[in-house]
Short mmCIF file of C-alpha atoms and ligand atoms in Angstrom, two decimals:
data_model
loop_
_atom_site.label_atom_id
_atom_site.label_comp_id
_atom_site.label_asym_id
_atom_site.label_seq_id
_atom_site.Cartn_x
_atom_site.Cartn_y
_atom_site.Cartn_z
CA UNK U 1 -14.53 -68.33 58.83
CA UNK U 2 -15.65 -65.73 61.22
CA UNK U 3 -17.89 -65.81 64.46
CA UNK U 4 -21.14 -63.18 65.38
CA UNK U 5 -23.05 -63.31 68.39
CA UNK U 6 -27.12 -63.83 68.46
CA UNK U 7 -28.35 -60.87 70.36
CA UNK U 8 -31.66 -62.43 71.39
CA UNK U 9 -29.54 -65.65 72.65
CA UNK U 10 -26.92 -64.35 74.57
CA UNK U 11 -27.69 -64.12 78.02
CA UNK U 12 -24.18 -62.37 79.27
CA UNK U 13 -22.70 -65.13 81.25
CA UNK U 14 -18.97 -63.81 80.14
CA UNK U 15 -18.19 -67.68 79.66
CA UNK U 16 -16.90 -66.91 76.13
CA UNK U 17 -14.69 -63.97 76.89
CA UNK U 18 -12.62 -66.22 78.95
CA UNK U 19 -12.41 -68.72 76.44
CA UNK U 20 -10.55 -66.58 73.90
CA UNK U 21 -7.16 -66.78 73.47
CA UNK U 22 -7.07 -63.72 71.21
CA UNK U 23 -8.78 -61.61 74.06
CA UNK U 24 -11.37 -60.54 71.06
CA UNK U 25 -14.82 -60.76 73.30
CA UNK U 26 -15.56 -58.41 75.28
CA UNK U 27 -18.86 -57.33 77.06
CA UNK U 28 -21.14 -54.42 75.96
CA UNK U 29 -23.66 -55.28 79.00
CA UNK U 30 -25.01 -57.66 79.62
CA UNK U 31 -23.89 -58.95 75.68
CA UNK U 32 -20.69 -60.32 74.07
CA UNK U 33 -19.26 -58.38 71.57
CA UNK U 34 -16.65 -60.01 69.00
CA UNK U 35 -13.86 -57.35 67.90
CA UNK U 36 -11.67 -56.97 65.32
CA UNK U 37 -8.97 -59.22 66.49
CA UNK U 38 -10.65 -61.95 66.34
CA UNK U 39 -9.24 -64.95 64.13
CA UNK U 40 -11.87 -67.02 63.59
CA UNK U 41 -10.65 -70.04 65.53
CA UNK U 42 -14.25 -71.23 66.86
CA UNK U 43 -13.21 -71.74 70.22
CA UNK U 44 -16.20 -69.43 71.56
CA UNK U 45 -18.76 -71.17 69.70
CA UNK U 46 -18.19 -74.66 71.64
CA UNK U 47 -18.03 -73.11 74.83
CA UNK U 48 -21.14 -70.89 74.74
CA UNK U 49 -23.86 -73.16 76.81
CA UNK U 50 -26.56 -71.33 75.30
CA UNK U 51 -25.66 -71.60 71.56
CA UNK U 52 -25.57 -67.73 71.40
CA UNK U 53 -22.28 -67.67 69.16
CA UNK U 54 -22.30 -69.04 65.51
CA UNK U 55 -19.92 -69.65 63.02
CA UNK U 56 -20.46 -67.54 60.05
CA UNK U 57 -18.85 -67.62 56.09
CA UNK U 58 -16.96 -64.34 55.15
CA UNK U 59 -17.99 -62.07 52.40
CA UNK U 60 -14.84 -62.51 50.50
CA UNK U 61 -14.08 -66.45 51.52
CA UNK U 62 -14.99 -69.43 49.40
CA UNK U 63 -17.88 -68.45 47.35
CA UNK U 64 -15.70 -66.77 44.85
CA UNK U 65 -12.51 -68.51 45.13
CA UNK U 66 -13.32 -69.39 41.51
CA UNK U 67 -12.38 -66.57 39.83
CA UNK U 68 -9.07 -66.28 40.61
CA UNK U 69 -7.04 -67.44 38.07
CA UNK U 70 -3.15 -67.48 36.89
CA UNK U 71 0.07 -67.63 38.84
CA UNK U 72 1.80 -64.14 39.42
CA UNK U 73 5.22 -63.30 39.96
CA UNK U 74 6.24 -60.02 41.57
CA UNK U 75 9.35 -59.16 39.07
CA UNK U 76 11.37 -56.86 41.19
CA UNK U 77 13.55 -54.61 39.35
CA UNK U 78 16.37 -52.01 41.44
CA UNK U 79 18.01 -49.67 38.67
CA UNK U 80 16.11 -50.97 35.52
CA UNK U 81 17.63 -54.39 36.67
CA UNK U 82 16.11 -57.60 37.29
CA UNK U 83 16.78 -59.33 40.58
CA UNK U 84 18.42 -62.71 40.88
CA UNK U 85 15.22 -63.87 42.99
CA UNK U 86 12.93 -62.67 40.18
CA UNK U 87 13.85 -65.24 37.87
CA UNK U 88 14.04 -67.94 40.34
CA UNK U 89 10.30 -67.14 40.83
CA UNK U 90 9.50 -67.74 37.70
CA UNK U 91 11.06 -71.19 37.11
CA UNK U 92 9.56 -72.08 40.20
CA UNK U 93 6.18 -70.24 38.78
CA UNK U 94 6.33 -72.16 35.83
CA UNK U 95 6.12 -75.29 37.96
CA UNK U 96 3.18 -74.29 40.05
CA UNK U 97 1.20 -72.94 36.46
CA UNK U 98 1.44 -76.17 35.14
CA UNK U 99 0.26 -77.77 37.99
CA UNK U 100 -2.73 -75.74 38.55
CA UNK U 101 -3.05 -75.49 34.70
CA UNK U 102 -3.03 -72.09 34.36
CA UNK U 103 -0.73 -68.87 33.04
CA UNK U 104 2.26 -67.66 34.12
CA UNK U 105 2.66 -63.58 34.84
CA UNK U 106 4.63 -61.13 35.88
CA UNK U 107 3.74 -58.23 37.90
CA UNK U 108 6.55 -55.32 36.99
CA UNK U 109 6.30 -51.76 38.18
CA UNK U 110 8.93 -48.79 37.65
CA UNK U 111 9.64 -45.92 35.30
CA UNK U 112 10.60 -46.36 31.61
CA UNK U 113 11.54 -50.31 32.60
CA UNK U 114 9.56 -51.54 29.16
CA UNK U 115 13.01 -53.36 28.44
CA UNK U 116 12.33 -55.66 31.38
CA UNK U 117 9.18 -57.19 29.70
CA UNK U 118 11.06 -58.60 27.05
CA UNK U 119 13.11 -60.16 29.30
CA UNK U 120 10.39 -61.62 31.56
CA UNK U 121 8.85 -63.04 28.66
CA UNK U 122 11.96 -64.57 27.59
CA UNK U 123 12.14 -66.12 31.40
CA UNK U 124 8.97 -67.96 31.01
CA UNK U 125 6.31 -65.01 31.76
CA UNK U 126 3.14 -65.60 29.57
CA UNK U 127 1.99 -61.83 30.43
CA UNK U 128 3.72 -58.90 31.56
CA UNK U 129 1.46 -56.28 33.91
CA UNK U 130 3.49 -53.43 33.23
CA UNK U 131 2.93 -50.49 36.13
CA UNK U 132 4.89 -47.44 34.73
CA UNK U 133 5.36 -44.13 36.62
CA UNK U 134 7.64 -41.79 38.03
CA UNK U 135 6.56 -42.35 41.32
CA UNK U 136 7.33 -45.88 41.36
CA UNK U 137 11.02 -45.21 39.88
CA UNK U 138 11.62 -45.93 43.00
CA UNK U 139 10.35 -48.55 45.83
CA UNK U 140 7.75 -47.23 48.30
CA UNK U 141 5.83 -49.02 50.16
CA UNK U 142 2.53 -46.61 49.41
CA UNK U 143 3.03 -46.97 45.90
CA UNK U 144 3.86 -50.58 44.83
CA UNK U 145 1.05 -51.70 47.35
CA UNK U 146 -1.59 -49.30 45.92
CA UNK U 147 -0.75 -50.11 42.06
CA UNK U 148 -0.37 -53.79 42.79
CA UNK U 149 -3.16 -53.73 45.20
CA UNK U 150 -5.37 -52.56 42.46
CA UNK U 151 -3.92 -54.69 39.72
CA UNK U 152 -4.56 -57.76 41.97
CA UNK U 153 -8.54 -56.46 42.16
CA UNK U 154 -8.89 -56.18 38.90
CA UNK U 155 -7.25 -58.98 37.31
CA UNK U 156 -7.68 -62.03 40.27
CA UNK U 157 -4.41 -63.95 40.33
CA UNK U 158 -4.70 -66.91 42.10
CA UNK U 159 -1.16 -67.33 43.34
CA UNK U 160 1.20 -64.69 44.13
CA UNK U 161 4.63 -64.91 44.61
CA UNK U 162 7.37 -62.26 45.85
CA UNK U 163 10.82 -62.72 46.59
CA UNK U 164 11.61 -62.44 50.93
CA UNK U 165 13.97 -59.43 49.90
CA UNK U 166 13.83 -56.46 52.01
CA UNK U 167 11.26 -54.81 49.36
CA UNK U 168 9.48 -58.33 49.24
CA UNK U 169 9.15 -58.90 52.85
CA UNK U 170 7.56 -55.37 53.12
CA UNK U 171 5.23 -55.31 50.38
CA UNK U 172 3.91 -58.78 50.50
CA UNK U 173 2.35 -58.06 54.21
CA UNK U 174 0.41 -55.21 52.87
CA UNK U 175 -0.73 -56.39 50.11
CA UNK U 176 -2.00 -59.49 51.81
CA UNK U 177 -3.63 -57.61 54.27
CA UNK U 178 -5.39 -54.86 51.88
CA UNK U 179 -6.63 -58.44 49.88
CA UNK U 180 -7.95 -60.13 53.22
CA UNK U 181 -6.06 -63.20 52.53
CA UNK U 182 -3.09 -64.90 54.38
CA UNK U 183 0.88 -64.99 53.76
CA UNK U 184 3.27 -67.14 54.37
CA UNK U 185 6.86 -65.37 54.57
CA UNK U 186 10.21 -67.17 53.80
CA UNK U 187 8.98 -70.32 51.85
CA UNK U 188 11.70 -72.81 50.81
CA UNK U 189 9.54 -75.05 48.98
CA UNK U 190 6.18 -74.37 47.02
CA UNK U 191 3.75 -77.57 45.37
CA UNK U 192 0.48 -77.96 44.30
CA UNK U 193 -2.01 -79.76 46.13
CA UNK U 194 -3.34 -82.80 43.29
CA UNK U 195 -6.53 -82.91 44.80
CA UNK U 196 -7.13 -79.00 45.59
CA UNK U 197 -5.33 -77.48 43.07
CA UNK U 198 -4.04 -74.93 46.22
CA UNK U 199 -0.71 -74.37 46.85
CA UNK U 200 1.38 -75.81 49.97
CA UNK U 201 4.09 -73.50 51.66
CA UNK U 202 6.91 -74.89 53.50
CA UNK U 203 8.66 -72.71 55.93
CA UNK U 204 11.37 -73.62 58.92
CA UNK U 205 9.50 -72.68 61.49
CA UNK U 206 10.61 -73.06 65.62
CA UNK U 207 14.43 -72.09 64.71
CA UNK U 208 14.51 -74.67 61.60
CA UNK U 209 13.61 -77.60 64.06
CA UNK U 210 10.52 -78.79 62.20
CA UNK U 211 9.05 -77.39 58.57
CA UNK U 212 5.97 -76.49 58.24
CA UNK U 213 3.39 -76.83 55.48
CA UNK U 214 1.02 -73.65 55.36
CA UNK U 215 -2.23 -73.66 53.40
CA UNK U 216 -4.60 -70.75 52.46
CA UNK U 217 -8.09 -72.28 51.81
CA UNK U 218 -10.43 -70.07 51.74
CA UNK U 219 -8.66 -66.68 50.83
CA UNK U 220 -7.48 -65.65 47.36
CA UNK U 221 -4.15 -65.26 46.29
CA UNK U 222 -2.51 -67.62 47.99
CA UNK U 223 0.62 -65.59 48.40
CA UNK U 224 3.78 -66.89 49.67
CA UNK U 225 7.28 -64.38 50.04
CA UNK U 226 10.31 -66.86 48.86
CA UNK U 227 14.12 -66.98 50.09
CA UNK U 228 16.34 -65.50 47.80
CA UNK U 229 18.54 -68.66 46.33
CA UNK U 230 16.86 -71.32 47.16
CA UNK U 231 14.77 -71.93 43.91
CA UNK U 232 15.81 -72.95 40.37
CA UNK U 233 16.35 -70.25 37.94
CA UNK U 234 13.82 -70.24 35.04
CA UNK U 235 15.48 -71.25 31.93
CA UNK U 236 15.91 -68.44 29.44
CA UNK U 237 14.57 -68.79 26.05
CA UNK U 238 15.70 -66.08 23.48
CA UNK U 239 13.37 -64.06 21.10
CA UNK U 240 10.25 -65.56 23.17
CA UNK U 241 7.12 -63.39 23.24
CA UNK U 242 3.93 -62.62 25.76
CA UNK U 243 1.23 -60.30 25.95
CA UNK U 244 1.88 -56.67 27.69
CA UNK U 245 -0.75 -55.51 29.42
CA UNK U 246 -0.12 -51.95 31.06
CA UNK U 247 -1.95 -51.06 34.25
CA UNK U 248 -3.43 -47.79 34.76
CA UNK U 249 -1.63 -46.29 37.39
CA UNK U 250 -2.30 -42.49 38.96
CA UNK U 251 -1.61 -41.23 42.06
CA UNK U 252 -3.05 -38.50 43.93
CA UNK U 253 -1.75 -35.83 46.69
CA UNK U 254 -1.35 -38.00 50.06
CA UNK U 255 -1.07 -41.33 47.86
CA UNK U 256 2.34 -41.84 48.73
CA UNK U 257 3.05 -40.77 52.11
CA UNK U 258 7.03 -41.32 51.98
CA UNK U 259 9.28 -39.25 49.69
CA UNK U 260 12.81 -40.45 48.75
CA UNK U 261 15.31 -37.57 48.76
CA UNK U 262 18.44 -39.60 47.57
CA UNK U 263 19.16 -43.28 47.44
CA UNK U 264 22.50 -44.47 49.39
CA UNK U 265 23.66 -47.97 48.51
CA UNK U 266 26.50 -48.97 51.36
CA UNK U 267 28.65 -51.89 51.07
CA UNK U 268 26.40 -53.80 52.64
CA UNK U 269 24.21 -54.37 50.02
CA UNK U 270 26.79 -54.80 47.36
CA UNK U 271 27.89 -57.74 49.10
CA UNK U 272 26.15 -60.43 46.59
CA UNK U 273 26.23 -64.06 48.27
CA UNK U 274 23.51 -65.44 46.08
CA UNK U 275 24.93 -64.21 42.74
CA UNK U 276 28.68 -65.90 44.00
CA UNK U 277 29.52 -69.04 42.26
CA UNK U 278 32.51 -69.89 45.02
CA UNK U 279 31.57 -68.62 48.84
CA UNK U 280 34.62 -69.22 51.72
CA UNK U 281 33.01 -69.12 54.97
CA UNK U 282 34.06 -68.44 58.33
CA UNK U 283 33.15 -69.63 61.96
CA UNK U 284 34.09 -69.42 65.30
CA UNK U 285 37.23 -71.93 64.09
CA UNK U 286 38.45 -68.83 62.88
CA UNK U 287 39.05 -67.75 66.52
CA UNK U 288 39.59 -64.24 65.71
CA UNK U 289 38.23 -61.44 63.11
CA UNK U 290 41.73 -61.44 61.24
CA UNK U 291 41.14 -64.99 60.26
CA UNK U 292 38.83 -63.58 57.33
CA UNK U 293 41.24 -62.26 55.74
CA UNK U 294 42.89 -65.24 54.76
CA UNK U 295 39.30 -66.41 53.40
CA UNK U 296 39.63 -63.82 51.46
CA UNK U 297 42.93 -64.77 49.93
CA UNK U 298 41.04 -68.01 49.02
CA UNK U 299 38.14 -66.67 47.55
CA UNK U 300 40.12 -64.06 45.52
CA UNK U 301 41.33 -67.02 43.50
CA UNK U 302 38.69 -68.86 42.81
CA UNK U 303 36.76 -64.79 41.82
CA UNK U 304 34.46 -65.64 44.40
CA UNK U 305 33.30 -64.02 48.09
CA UNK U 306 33.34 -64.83 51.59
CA UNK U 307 30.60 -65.06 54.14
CA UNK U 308 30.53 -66.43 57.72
CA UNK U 309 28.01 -68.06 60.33
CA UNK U 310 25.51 -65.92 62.31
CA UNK U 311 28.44 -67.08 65.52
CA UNK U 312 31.03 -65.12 64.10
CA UNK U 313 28.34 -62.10 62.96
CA UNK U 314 27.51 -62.15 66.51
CA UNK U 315 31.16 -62.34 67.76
CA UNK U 316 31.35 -58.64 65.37
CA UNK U 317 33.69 -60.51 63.55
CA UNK U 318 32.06 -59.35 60.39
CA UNK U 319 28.91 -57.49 58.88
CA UNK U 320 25.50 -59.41 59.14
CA UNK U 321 25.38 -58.85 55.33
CA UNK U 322 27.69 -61.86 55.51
CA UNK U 323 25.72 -64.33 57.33
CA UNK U 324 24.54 -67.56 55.69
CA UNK U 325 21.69 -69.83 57.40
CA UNK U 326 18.47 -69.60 58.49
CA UNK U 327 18.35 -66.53 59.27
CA UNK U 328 20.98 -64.80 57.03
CA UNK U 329 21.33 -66.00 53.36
CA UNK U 330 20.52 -68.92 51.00
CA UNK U 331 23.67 -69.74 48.86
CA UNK U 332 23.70 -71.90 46.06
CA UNK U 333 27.40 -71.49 44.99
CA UNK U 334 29.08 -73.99 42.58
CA UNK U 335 32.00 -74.36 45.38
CA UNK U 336 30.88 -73.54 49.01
CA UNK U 337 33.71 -73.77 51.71
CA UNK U 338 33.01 -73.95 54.88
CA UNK U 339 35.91 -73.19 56.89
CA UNK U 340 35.51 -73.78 60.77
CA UNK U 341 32.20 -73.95 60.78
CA UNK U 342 30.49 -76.82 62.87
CA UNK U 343 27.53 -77.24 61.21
CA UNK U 344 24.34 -76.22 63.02
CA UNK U 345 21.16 -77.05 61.63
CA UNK U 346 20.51 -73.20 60.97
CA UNK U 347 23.77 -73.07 59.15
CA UNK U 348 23.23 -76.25 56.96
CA UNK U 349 19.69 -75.21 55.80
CA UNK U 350 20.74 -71.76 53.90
CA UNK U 351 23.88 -74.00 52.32
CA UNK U 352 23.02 -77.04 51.81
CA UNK U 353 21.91 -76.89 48.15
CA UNK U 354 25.41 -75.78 46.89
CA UNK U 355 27.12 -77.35 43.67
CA UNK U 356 30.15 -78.82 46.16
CA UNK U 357 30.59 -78.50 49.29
CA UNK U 358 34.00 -78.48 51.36
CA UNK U 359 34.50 -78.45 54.82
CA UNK U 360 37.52 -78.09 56.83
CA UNK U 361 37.44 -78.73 60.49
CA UNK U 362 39.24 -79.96 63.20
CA UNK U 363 37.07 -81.81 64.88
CA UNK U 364 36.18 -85.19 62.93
CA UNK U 365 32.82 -85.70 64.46
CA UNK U 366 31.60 -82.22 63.20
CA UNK U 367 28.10 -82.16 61.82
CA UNK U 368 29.23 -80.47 58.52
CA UNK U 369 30.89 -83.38 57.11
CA UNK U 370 27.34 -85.12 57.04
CA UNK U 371 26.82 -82.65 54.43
CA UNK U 372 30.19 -81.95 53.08
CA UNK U 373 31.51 -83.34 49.52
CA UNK U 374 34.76 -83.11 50.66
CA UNK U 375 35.52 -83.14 54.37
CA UNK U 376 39.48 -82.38 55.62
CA UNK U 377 39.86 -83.36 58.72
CA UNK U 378 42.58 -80.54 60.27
CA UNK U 379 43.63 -77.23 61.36
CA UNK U 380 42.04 -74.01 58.91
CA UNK U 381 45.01 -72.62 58.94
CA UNK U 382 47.05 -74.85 58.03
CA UNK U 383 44.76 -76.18 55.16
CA UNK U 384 43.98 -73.12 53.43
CA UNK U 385 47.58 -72.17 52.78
CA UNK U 386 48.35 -75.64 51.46
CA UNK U 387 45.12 -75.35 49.47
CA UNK U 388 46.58 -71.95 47.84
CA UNK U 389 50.00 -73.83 47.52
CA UNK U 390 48.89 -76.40 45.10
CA UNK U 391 46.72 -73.71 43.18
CA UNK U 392 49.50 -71.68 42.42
CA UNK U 393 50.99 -74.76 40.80
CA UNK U 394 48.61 -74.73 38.27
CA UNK U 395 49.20 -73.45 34.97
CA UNK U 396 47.22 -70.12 34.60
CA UNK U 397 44.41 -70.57 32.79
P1 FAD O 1 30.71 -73.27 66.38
O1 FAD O 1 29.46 -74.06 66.49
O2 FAD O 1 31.32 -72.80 67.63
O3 FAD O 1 31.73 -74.13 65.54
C1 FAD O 1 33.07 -73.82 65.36
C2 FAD O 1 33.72 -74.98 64.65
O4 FAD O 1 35.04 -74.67 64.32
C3 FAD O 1 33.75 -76.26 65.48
O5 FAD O 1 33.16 -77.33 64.75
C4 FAD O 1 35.24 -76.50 65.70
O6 FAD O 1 35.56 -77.89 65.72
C5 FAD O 1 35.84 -75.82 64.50
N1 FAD O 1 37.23 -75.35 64.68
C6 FAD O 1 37.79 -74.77 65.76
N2 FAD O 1 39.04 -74.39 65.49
C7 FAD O 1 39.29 -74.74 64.20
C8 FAD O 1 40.42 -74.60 63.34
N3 FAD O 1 41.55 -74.00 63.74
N4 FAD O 1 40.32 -75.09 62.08
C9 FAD O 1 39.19 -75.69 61.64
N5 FAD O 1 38.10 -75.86 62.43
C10 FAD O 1 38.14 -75.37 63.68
N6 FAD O 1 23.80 -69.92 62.41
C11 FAD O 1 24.19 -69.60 61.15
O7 FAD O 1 25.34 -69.86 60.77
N7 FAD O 1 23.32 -68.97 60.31
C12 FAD O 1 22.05 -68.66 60.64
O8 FAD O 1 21.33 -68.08 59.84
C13 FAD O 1 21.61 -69.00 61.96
N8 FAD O 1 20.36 -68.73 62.35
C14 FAD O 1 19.94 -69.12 63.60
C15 FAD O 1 18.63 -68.94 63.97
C16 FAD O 1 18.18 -69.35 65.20
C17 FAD O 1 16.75 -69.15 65.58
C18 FAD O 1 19.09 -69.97 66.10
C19 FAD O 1 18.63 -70.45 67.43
C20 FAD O 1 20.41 -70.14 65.75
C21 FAD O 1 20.85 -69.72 64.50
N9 FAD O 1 22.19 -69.90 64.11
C22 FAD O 1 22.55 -69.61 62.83
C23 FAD O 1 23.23 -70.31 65.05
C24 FAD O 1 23.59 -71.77 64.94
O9 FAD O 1 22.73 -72.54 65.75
C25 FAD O 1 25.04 -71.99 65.43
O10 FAD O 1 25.18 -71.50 66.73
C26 FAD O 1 26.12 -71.34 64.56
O11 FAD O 1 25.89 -71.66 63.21
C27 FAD O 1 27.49 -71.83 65.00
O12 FAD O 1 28.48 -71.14 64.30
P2 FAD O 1 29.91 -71.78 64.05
O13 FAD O 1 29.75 -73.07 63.33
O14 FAD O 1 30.75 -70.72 63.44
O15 FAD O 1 30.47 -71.97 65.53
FE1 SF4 O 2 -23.30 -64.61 75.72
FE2 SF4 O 2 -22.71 -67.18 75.21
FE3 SF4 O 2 -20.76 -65.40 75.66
FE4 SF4 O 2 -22.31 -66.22 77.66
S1 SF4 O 2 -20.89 -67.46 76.48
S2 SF4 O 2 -21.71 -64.10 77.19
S3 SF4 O 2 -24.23 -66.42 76.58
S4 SF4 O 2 -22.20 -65.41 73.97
FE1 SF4 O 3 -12.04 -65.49 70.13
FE2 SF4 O 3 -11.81 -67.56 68.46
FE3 SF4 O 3 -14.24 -66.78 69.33
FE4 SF4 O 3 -12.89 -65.25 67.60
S1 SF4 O 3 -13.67 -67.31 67.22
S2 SF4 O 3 -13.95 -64.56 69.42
S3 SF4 O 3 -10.80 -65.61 68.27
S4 SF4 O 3 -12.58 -67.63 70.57
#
C-alpha cells in the first residue's frame, strides 16, 4: 500500500506533515509532497480534512502475487562445504512446500561446487539453481545479491529462506530490498497460514519478552533469515535425484565492488556450538575466567565444547563466539550443561531445545531447573570434579 497526494485537492494546510511519524511529507508550496520514506501506514489519509491524500495499490503488490511459486532455500556452502543451517532449511522447507503444495529448491552459488547438488537433492531439494563462477568462489555481498537477485526475477519463488549466519544476515537484507518485499530476520519458527497459504514468522522480539508473528501480504517472496540450530535437519535420502538448472551468471567491470585479497579464518569461527553434541557452559557461578577451564576438563570427556552466557562474555571471561541465548547461539546438543548459569529468559531460549539438559547451581530456586532434566542442587566446583570422578570409573569404551 502506498499514499499520493491530489494536486487539485490539496489546499496546503501542513495538517498531514505533522501527522507522520516517518517525517515523509513535506511541503513543496503551498502542496504536500510524500517522499521516499514513507511506509505506507495511512495515517495521512485520515487526517487530511480535505480528502487530498489517497491510498493507492503498488505496482509490484497483490496483482501478481500469483506467480510466485515454490519454496527456496539459500544452500550456503564455505569451502565446497555445506553449512549445518543449510540442511536444517530444508527439512524445515520441506514442511512449508507441502503446506503450500508446492516444490522444494535450492538456491547454490560458488565455483566448481556441482558436488553440492547431489547432495541437496539427496536432502530433500526437488531443484538445484546452480550459480557457478569464479567470482562467487567466494562470498560478496555484490555478487551473491546480483546472481540471486536475478535468479529470484526470473524464476518467482514464493518463499525464501536463508540461514541468520553472518553471510545470511547480510545478503537476505539486500536481496529483500532489490525485490521490494519485506524480511523478517532471526525466525525461530516458520508455518503456513491454512487459509492464505502465506507463511507466518516468529521472532523474539523486545529482548525475548513476547514473540512475534510477522506476515508479508502483499510482497513476494516472503523471505524470512533463520537461527542457526534451531530447526530440524532434513532427513537424508541416498542416491535421490532432482533437476539442475544452472543460472546464467556474468559479471561486468564495477559488478562487484569488493575484492577479497586472502581469507583469514581465526579461532573464532572454528568454535562450532551448533555442530557439538555435548556443550558445558559457564556463568557468572563461575566467579572467575579460570573457572572455564575446568569446563573444559568436562567437555574433553564427553568430545564435546564449552560455551558460556552473554554475563560471563560481558565479564571478558571468554570470546563472544561462545555465547549461547538470544543473542549469541542456538544449541541443540544431545547433553547441554549448564554450569552456574541462572537461567534468564535470553539464556533459556537459544538452549532450550537440547537432547538433555543438566544444570548445576547453588541456588535451588534458580530458573534453570524449570528447564533442566537433571537439576543438582550444589556448589560447581565441587560437582564437576565428582562428576569426572565417577566417569573415570567407567570402563573405557
Ligand atoms: P547470573 O544471572 O548472575 O547467574 C549466576 C548463577 O550462578 C546464579 O543462579 C547463582 O545461583 C549461580 N552460582 C553462583 N555461584 C555458583 C557456584 N559456585 N556453583 C553453581 N552455581 C553458582 N544472556 C545469555 O546468556 N545469552 C544471550 O544471548 C543473552 N541475550 C540477551 C539479550 C538481551 C536483549 C538482554 C536484555 C539480555 C540478554 N542476556 C543474555 C542476559 C540475560 O538476561 C542474563 O543476564 C544472563 O544470561 C545471566 O547470566 P548468568 O546466568 O551467567 O549470570
Ligand atoms: Fe494538503 Fe491535506 Fe496535507 Fe493539508 S493535510 S497539506 S490539504 S494533503
Ligand atoms: Fe507518512 Fe504514513 Fe502518510 Fe506515508 S502513509 S506519508 S508514512 S503518514
Amino acid at each position: 500500500m502506498a499514499v499520493q497526494v491530489l494536486k487539485d485537492k490539496c489546499k496546503g494546510c501542513t495538517k498531514c506533515v505533522k501527522s507522520c511519524p516517518f517525517e515523509a511529507i513535506t511541503m513543496e508550496g503551498r502542496l504536500a509532497v510524500i517522499g521516499t520514506a514513507c511506509t505506507g501506514c495511512g495515517q495521512c489519509v485520515e487526517v487530511c480534512p480535505f480528502g487530498a491524500i489517497e491510498k493507492t495499490e503498488e505496482e509490484s503488490s497483490a496483482k501478481d502475487l500469483s506467480a510466485y511459486h515454490g519454496v527456496w532455500v539459500f544452500a550456503e556452502q564455505r569451502d565446497g562445504k555445506l553449512m549445518q543451517v543449510a540442511i536444517e532449511l530444508l527439512g524445515e522447507g520441506k514442511k512449508l512446500a507441502e503446506a503450500v503444495g508446492c516444490e522444494l529448491c535450492a538456491v547454490l552459488c560458488g565455483s566448481n561446487v556441482d558436488g553440492l547438488a547431489d547432495e541437496l537433492f539427496e536432502y530433500g531439494a526437488d531443484k538445484v539453481y546452480y550459480a557457478d563462477a569464479p567470482e562467487l568462489a567466494h562470498y560478496t555481498t555484490d555478487g551473491y545479491t546480483k546472481t540471486i537477485y536475478e535468479a529470484i526475477s526470473q524464476y518467482k519463488p514464493e518463499i525464501v529462506l536463508l540461514g541468520a549466519t553472518h553471510i545470511g544476515r547480510d545478503l537476505g537484507p539486500c536481496l529483500a530490498v532489490k525485490c521490494n518485499t519485506g524480511l523478517t530476520a532471526d525466525c525461530t519458527k516458520l508455518e503456513i497460514d491454512p487459509e492464505t497459504k502465506g507463511i507466518k514468522q516468529t521472532r523474539p522480539a523486545f529482548g525475548g519478552n513476547l514473540m512475534a508473528t510477522i506476515v508479508c501480504p502483499n510482497h513476494r517472496p516472503q523471505m524470512s533469515t533463520v537461527r542457526p540450530g534451531v530447526m530440524e535437519k532434513a532427513q537424508r535420502v541416498p542416491g535421490r535425484k532432482g533437476e539442475l538448472i544452472r543460472l546464467n551468471v556474468s559479471f561486468k567491470e564495477g559488478d562487484i565492488r569488493t575484492k577479497i585479497l586472502e581469507v583469514v579464518k581465526s579461532a573464532k569461527e572454528m568454535v562450532s556450538l551448533t555442530d557439538a553434541e555435548v556443550i558445558v557452559s559457564g556463568g557468572m557461578g563461575l566467579g572467575k575466567p579460570e573457572g572455564f577451564e575446568l569446563l573444559k576438563q568436562l567437555a574433553d570427556k564427553f568430545h564435546g565444547t564449552i560455551a558460556s552466557s552473554r554475563a560471563a562474555v560481558d565479564a571478558g571471561w571468554i570470546d563472544h563466539a561462545y555465547q549461547v541465548g538470544q543473542t549469541g547461539t542456538t544449541v541443540k546438543p544431545k547433553i547441554y550443561f549448564a554450569c552456574g548459569i541462572s537461567g534468564a529468559i535470553q539464556h533459556v531460549a537459544g538452549m532450550q531445545n537440547s537432547g538433555l539438559i543438566v544444570a548445576i547451581n547453588t541456588n535451588e530456586n534458580a530458573p534453570i531447573f524449570d528447564i533442566a532434566d537433571i537439576g543438582i542442587v550444589g556448589d560447581l566446583y565441587k560437582v564437576i570434579p565428582a562428576i569426572m570422578e565417577e566417569m573415570d570409573k567407567l570402563p573405557e569404551k
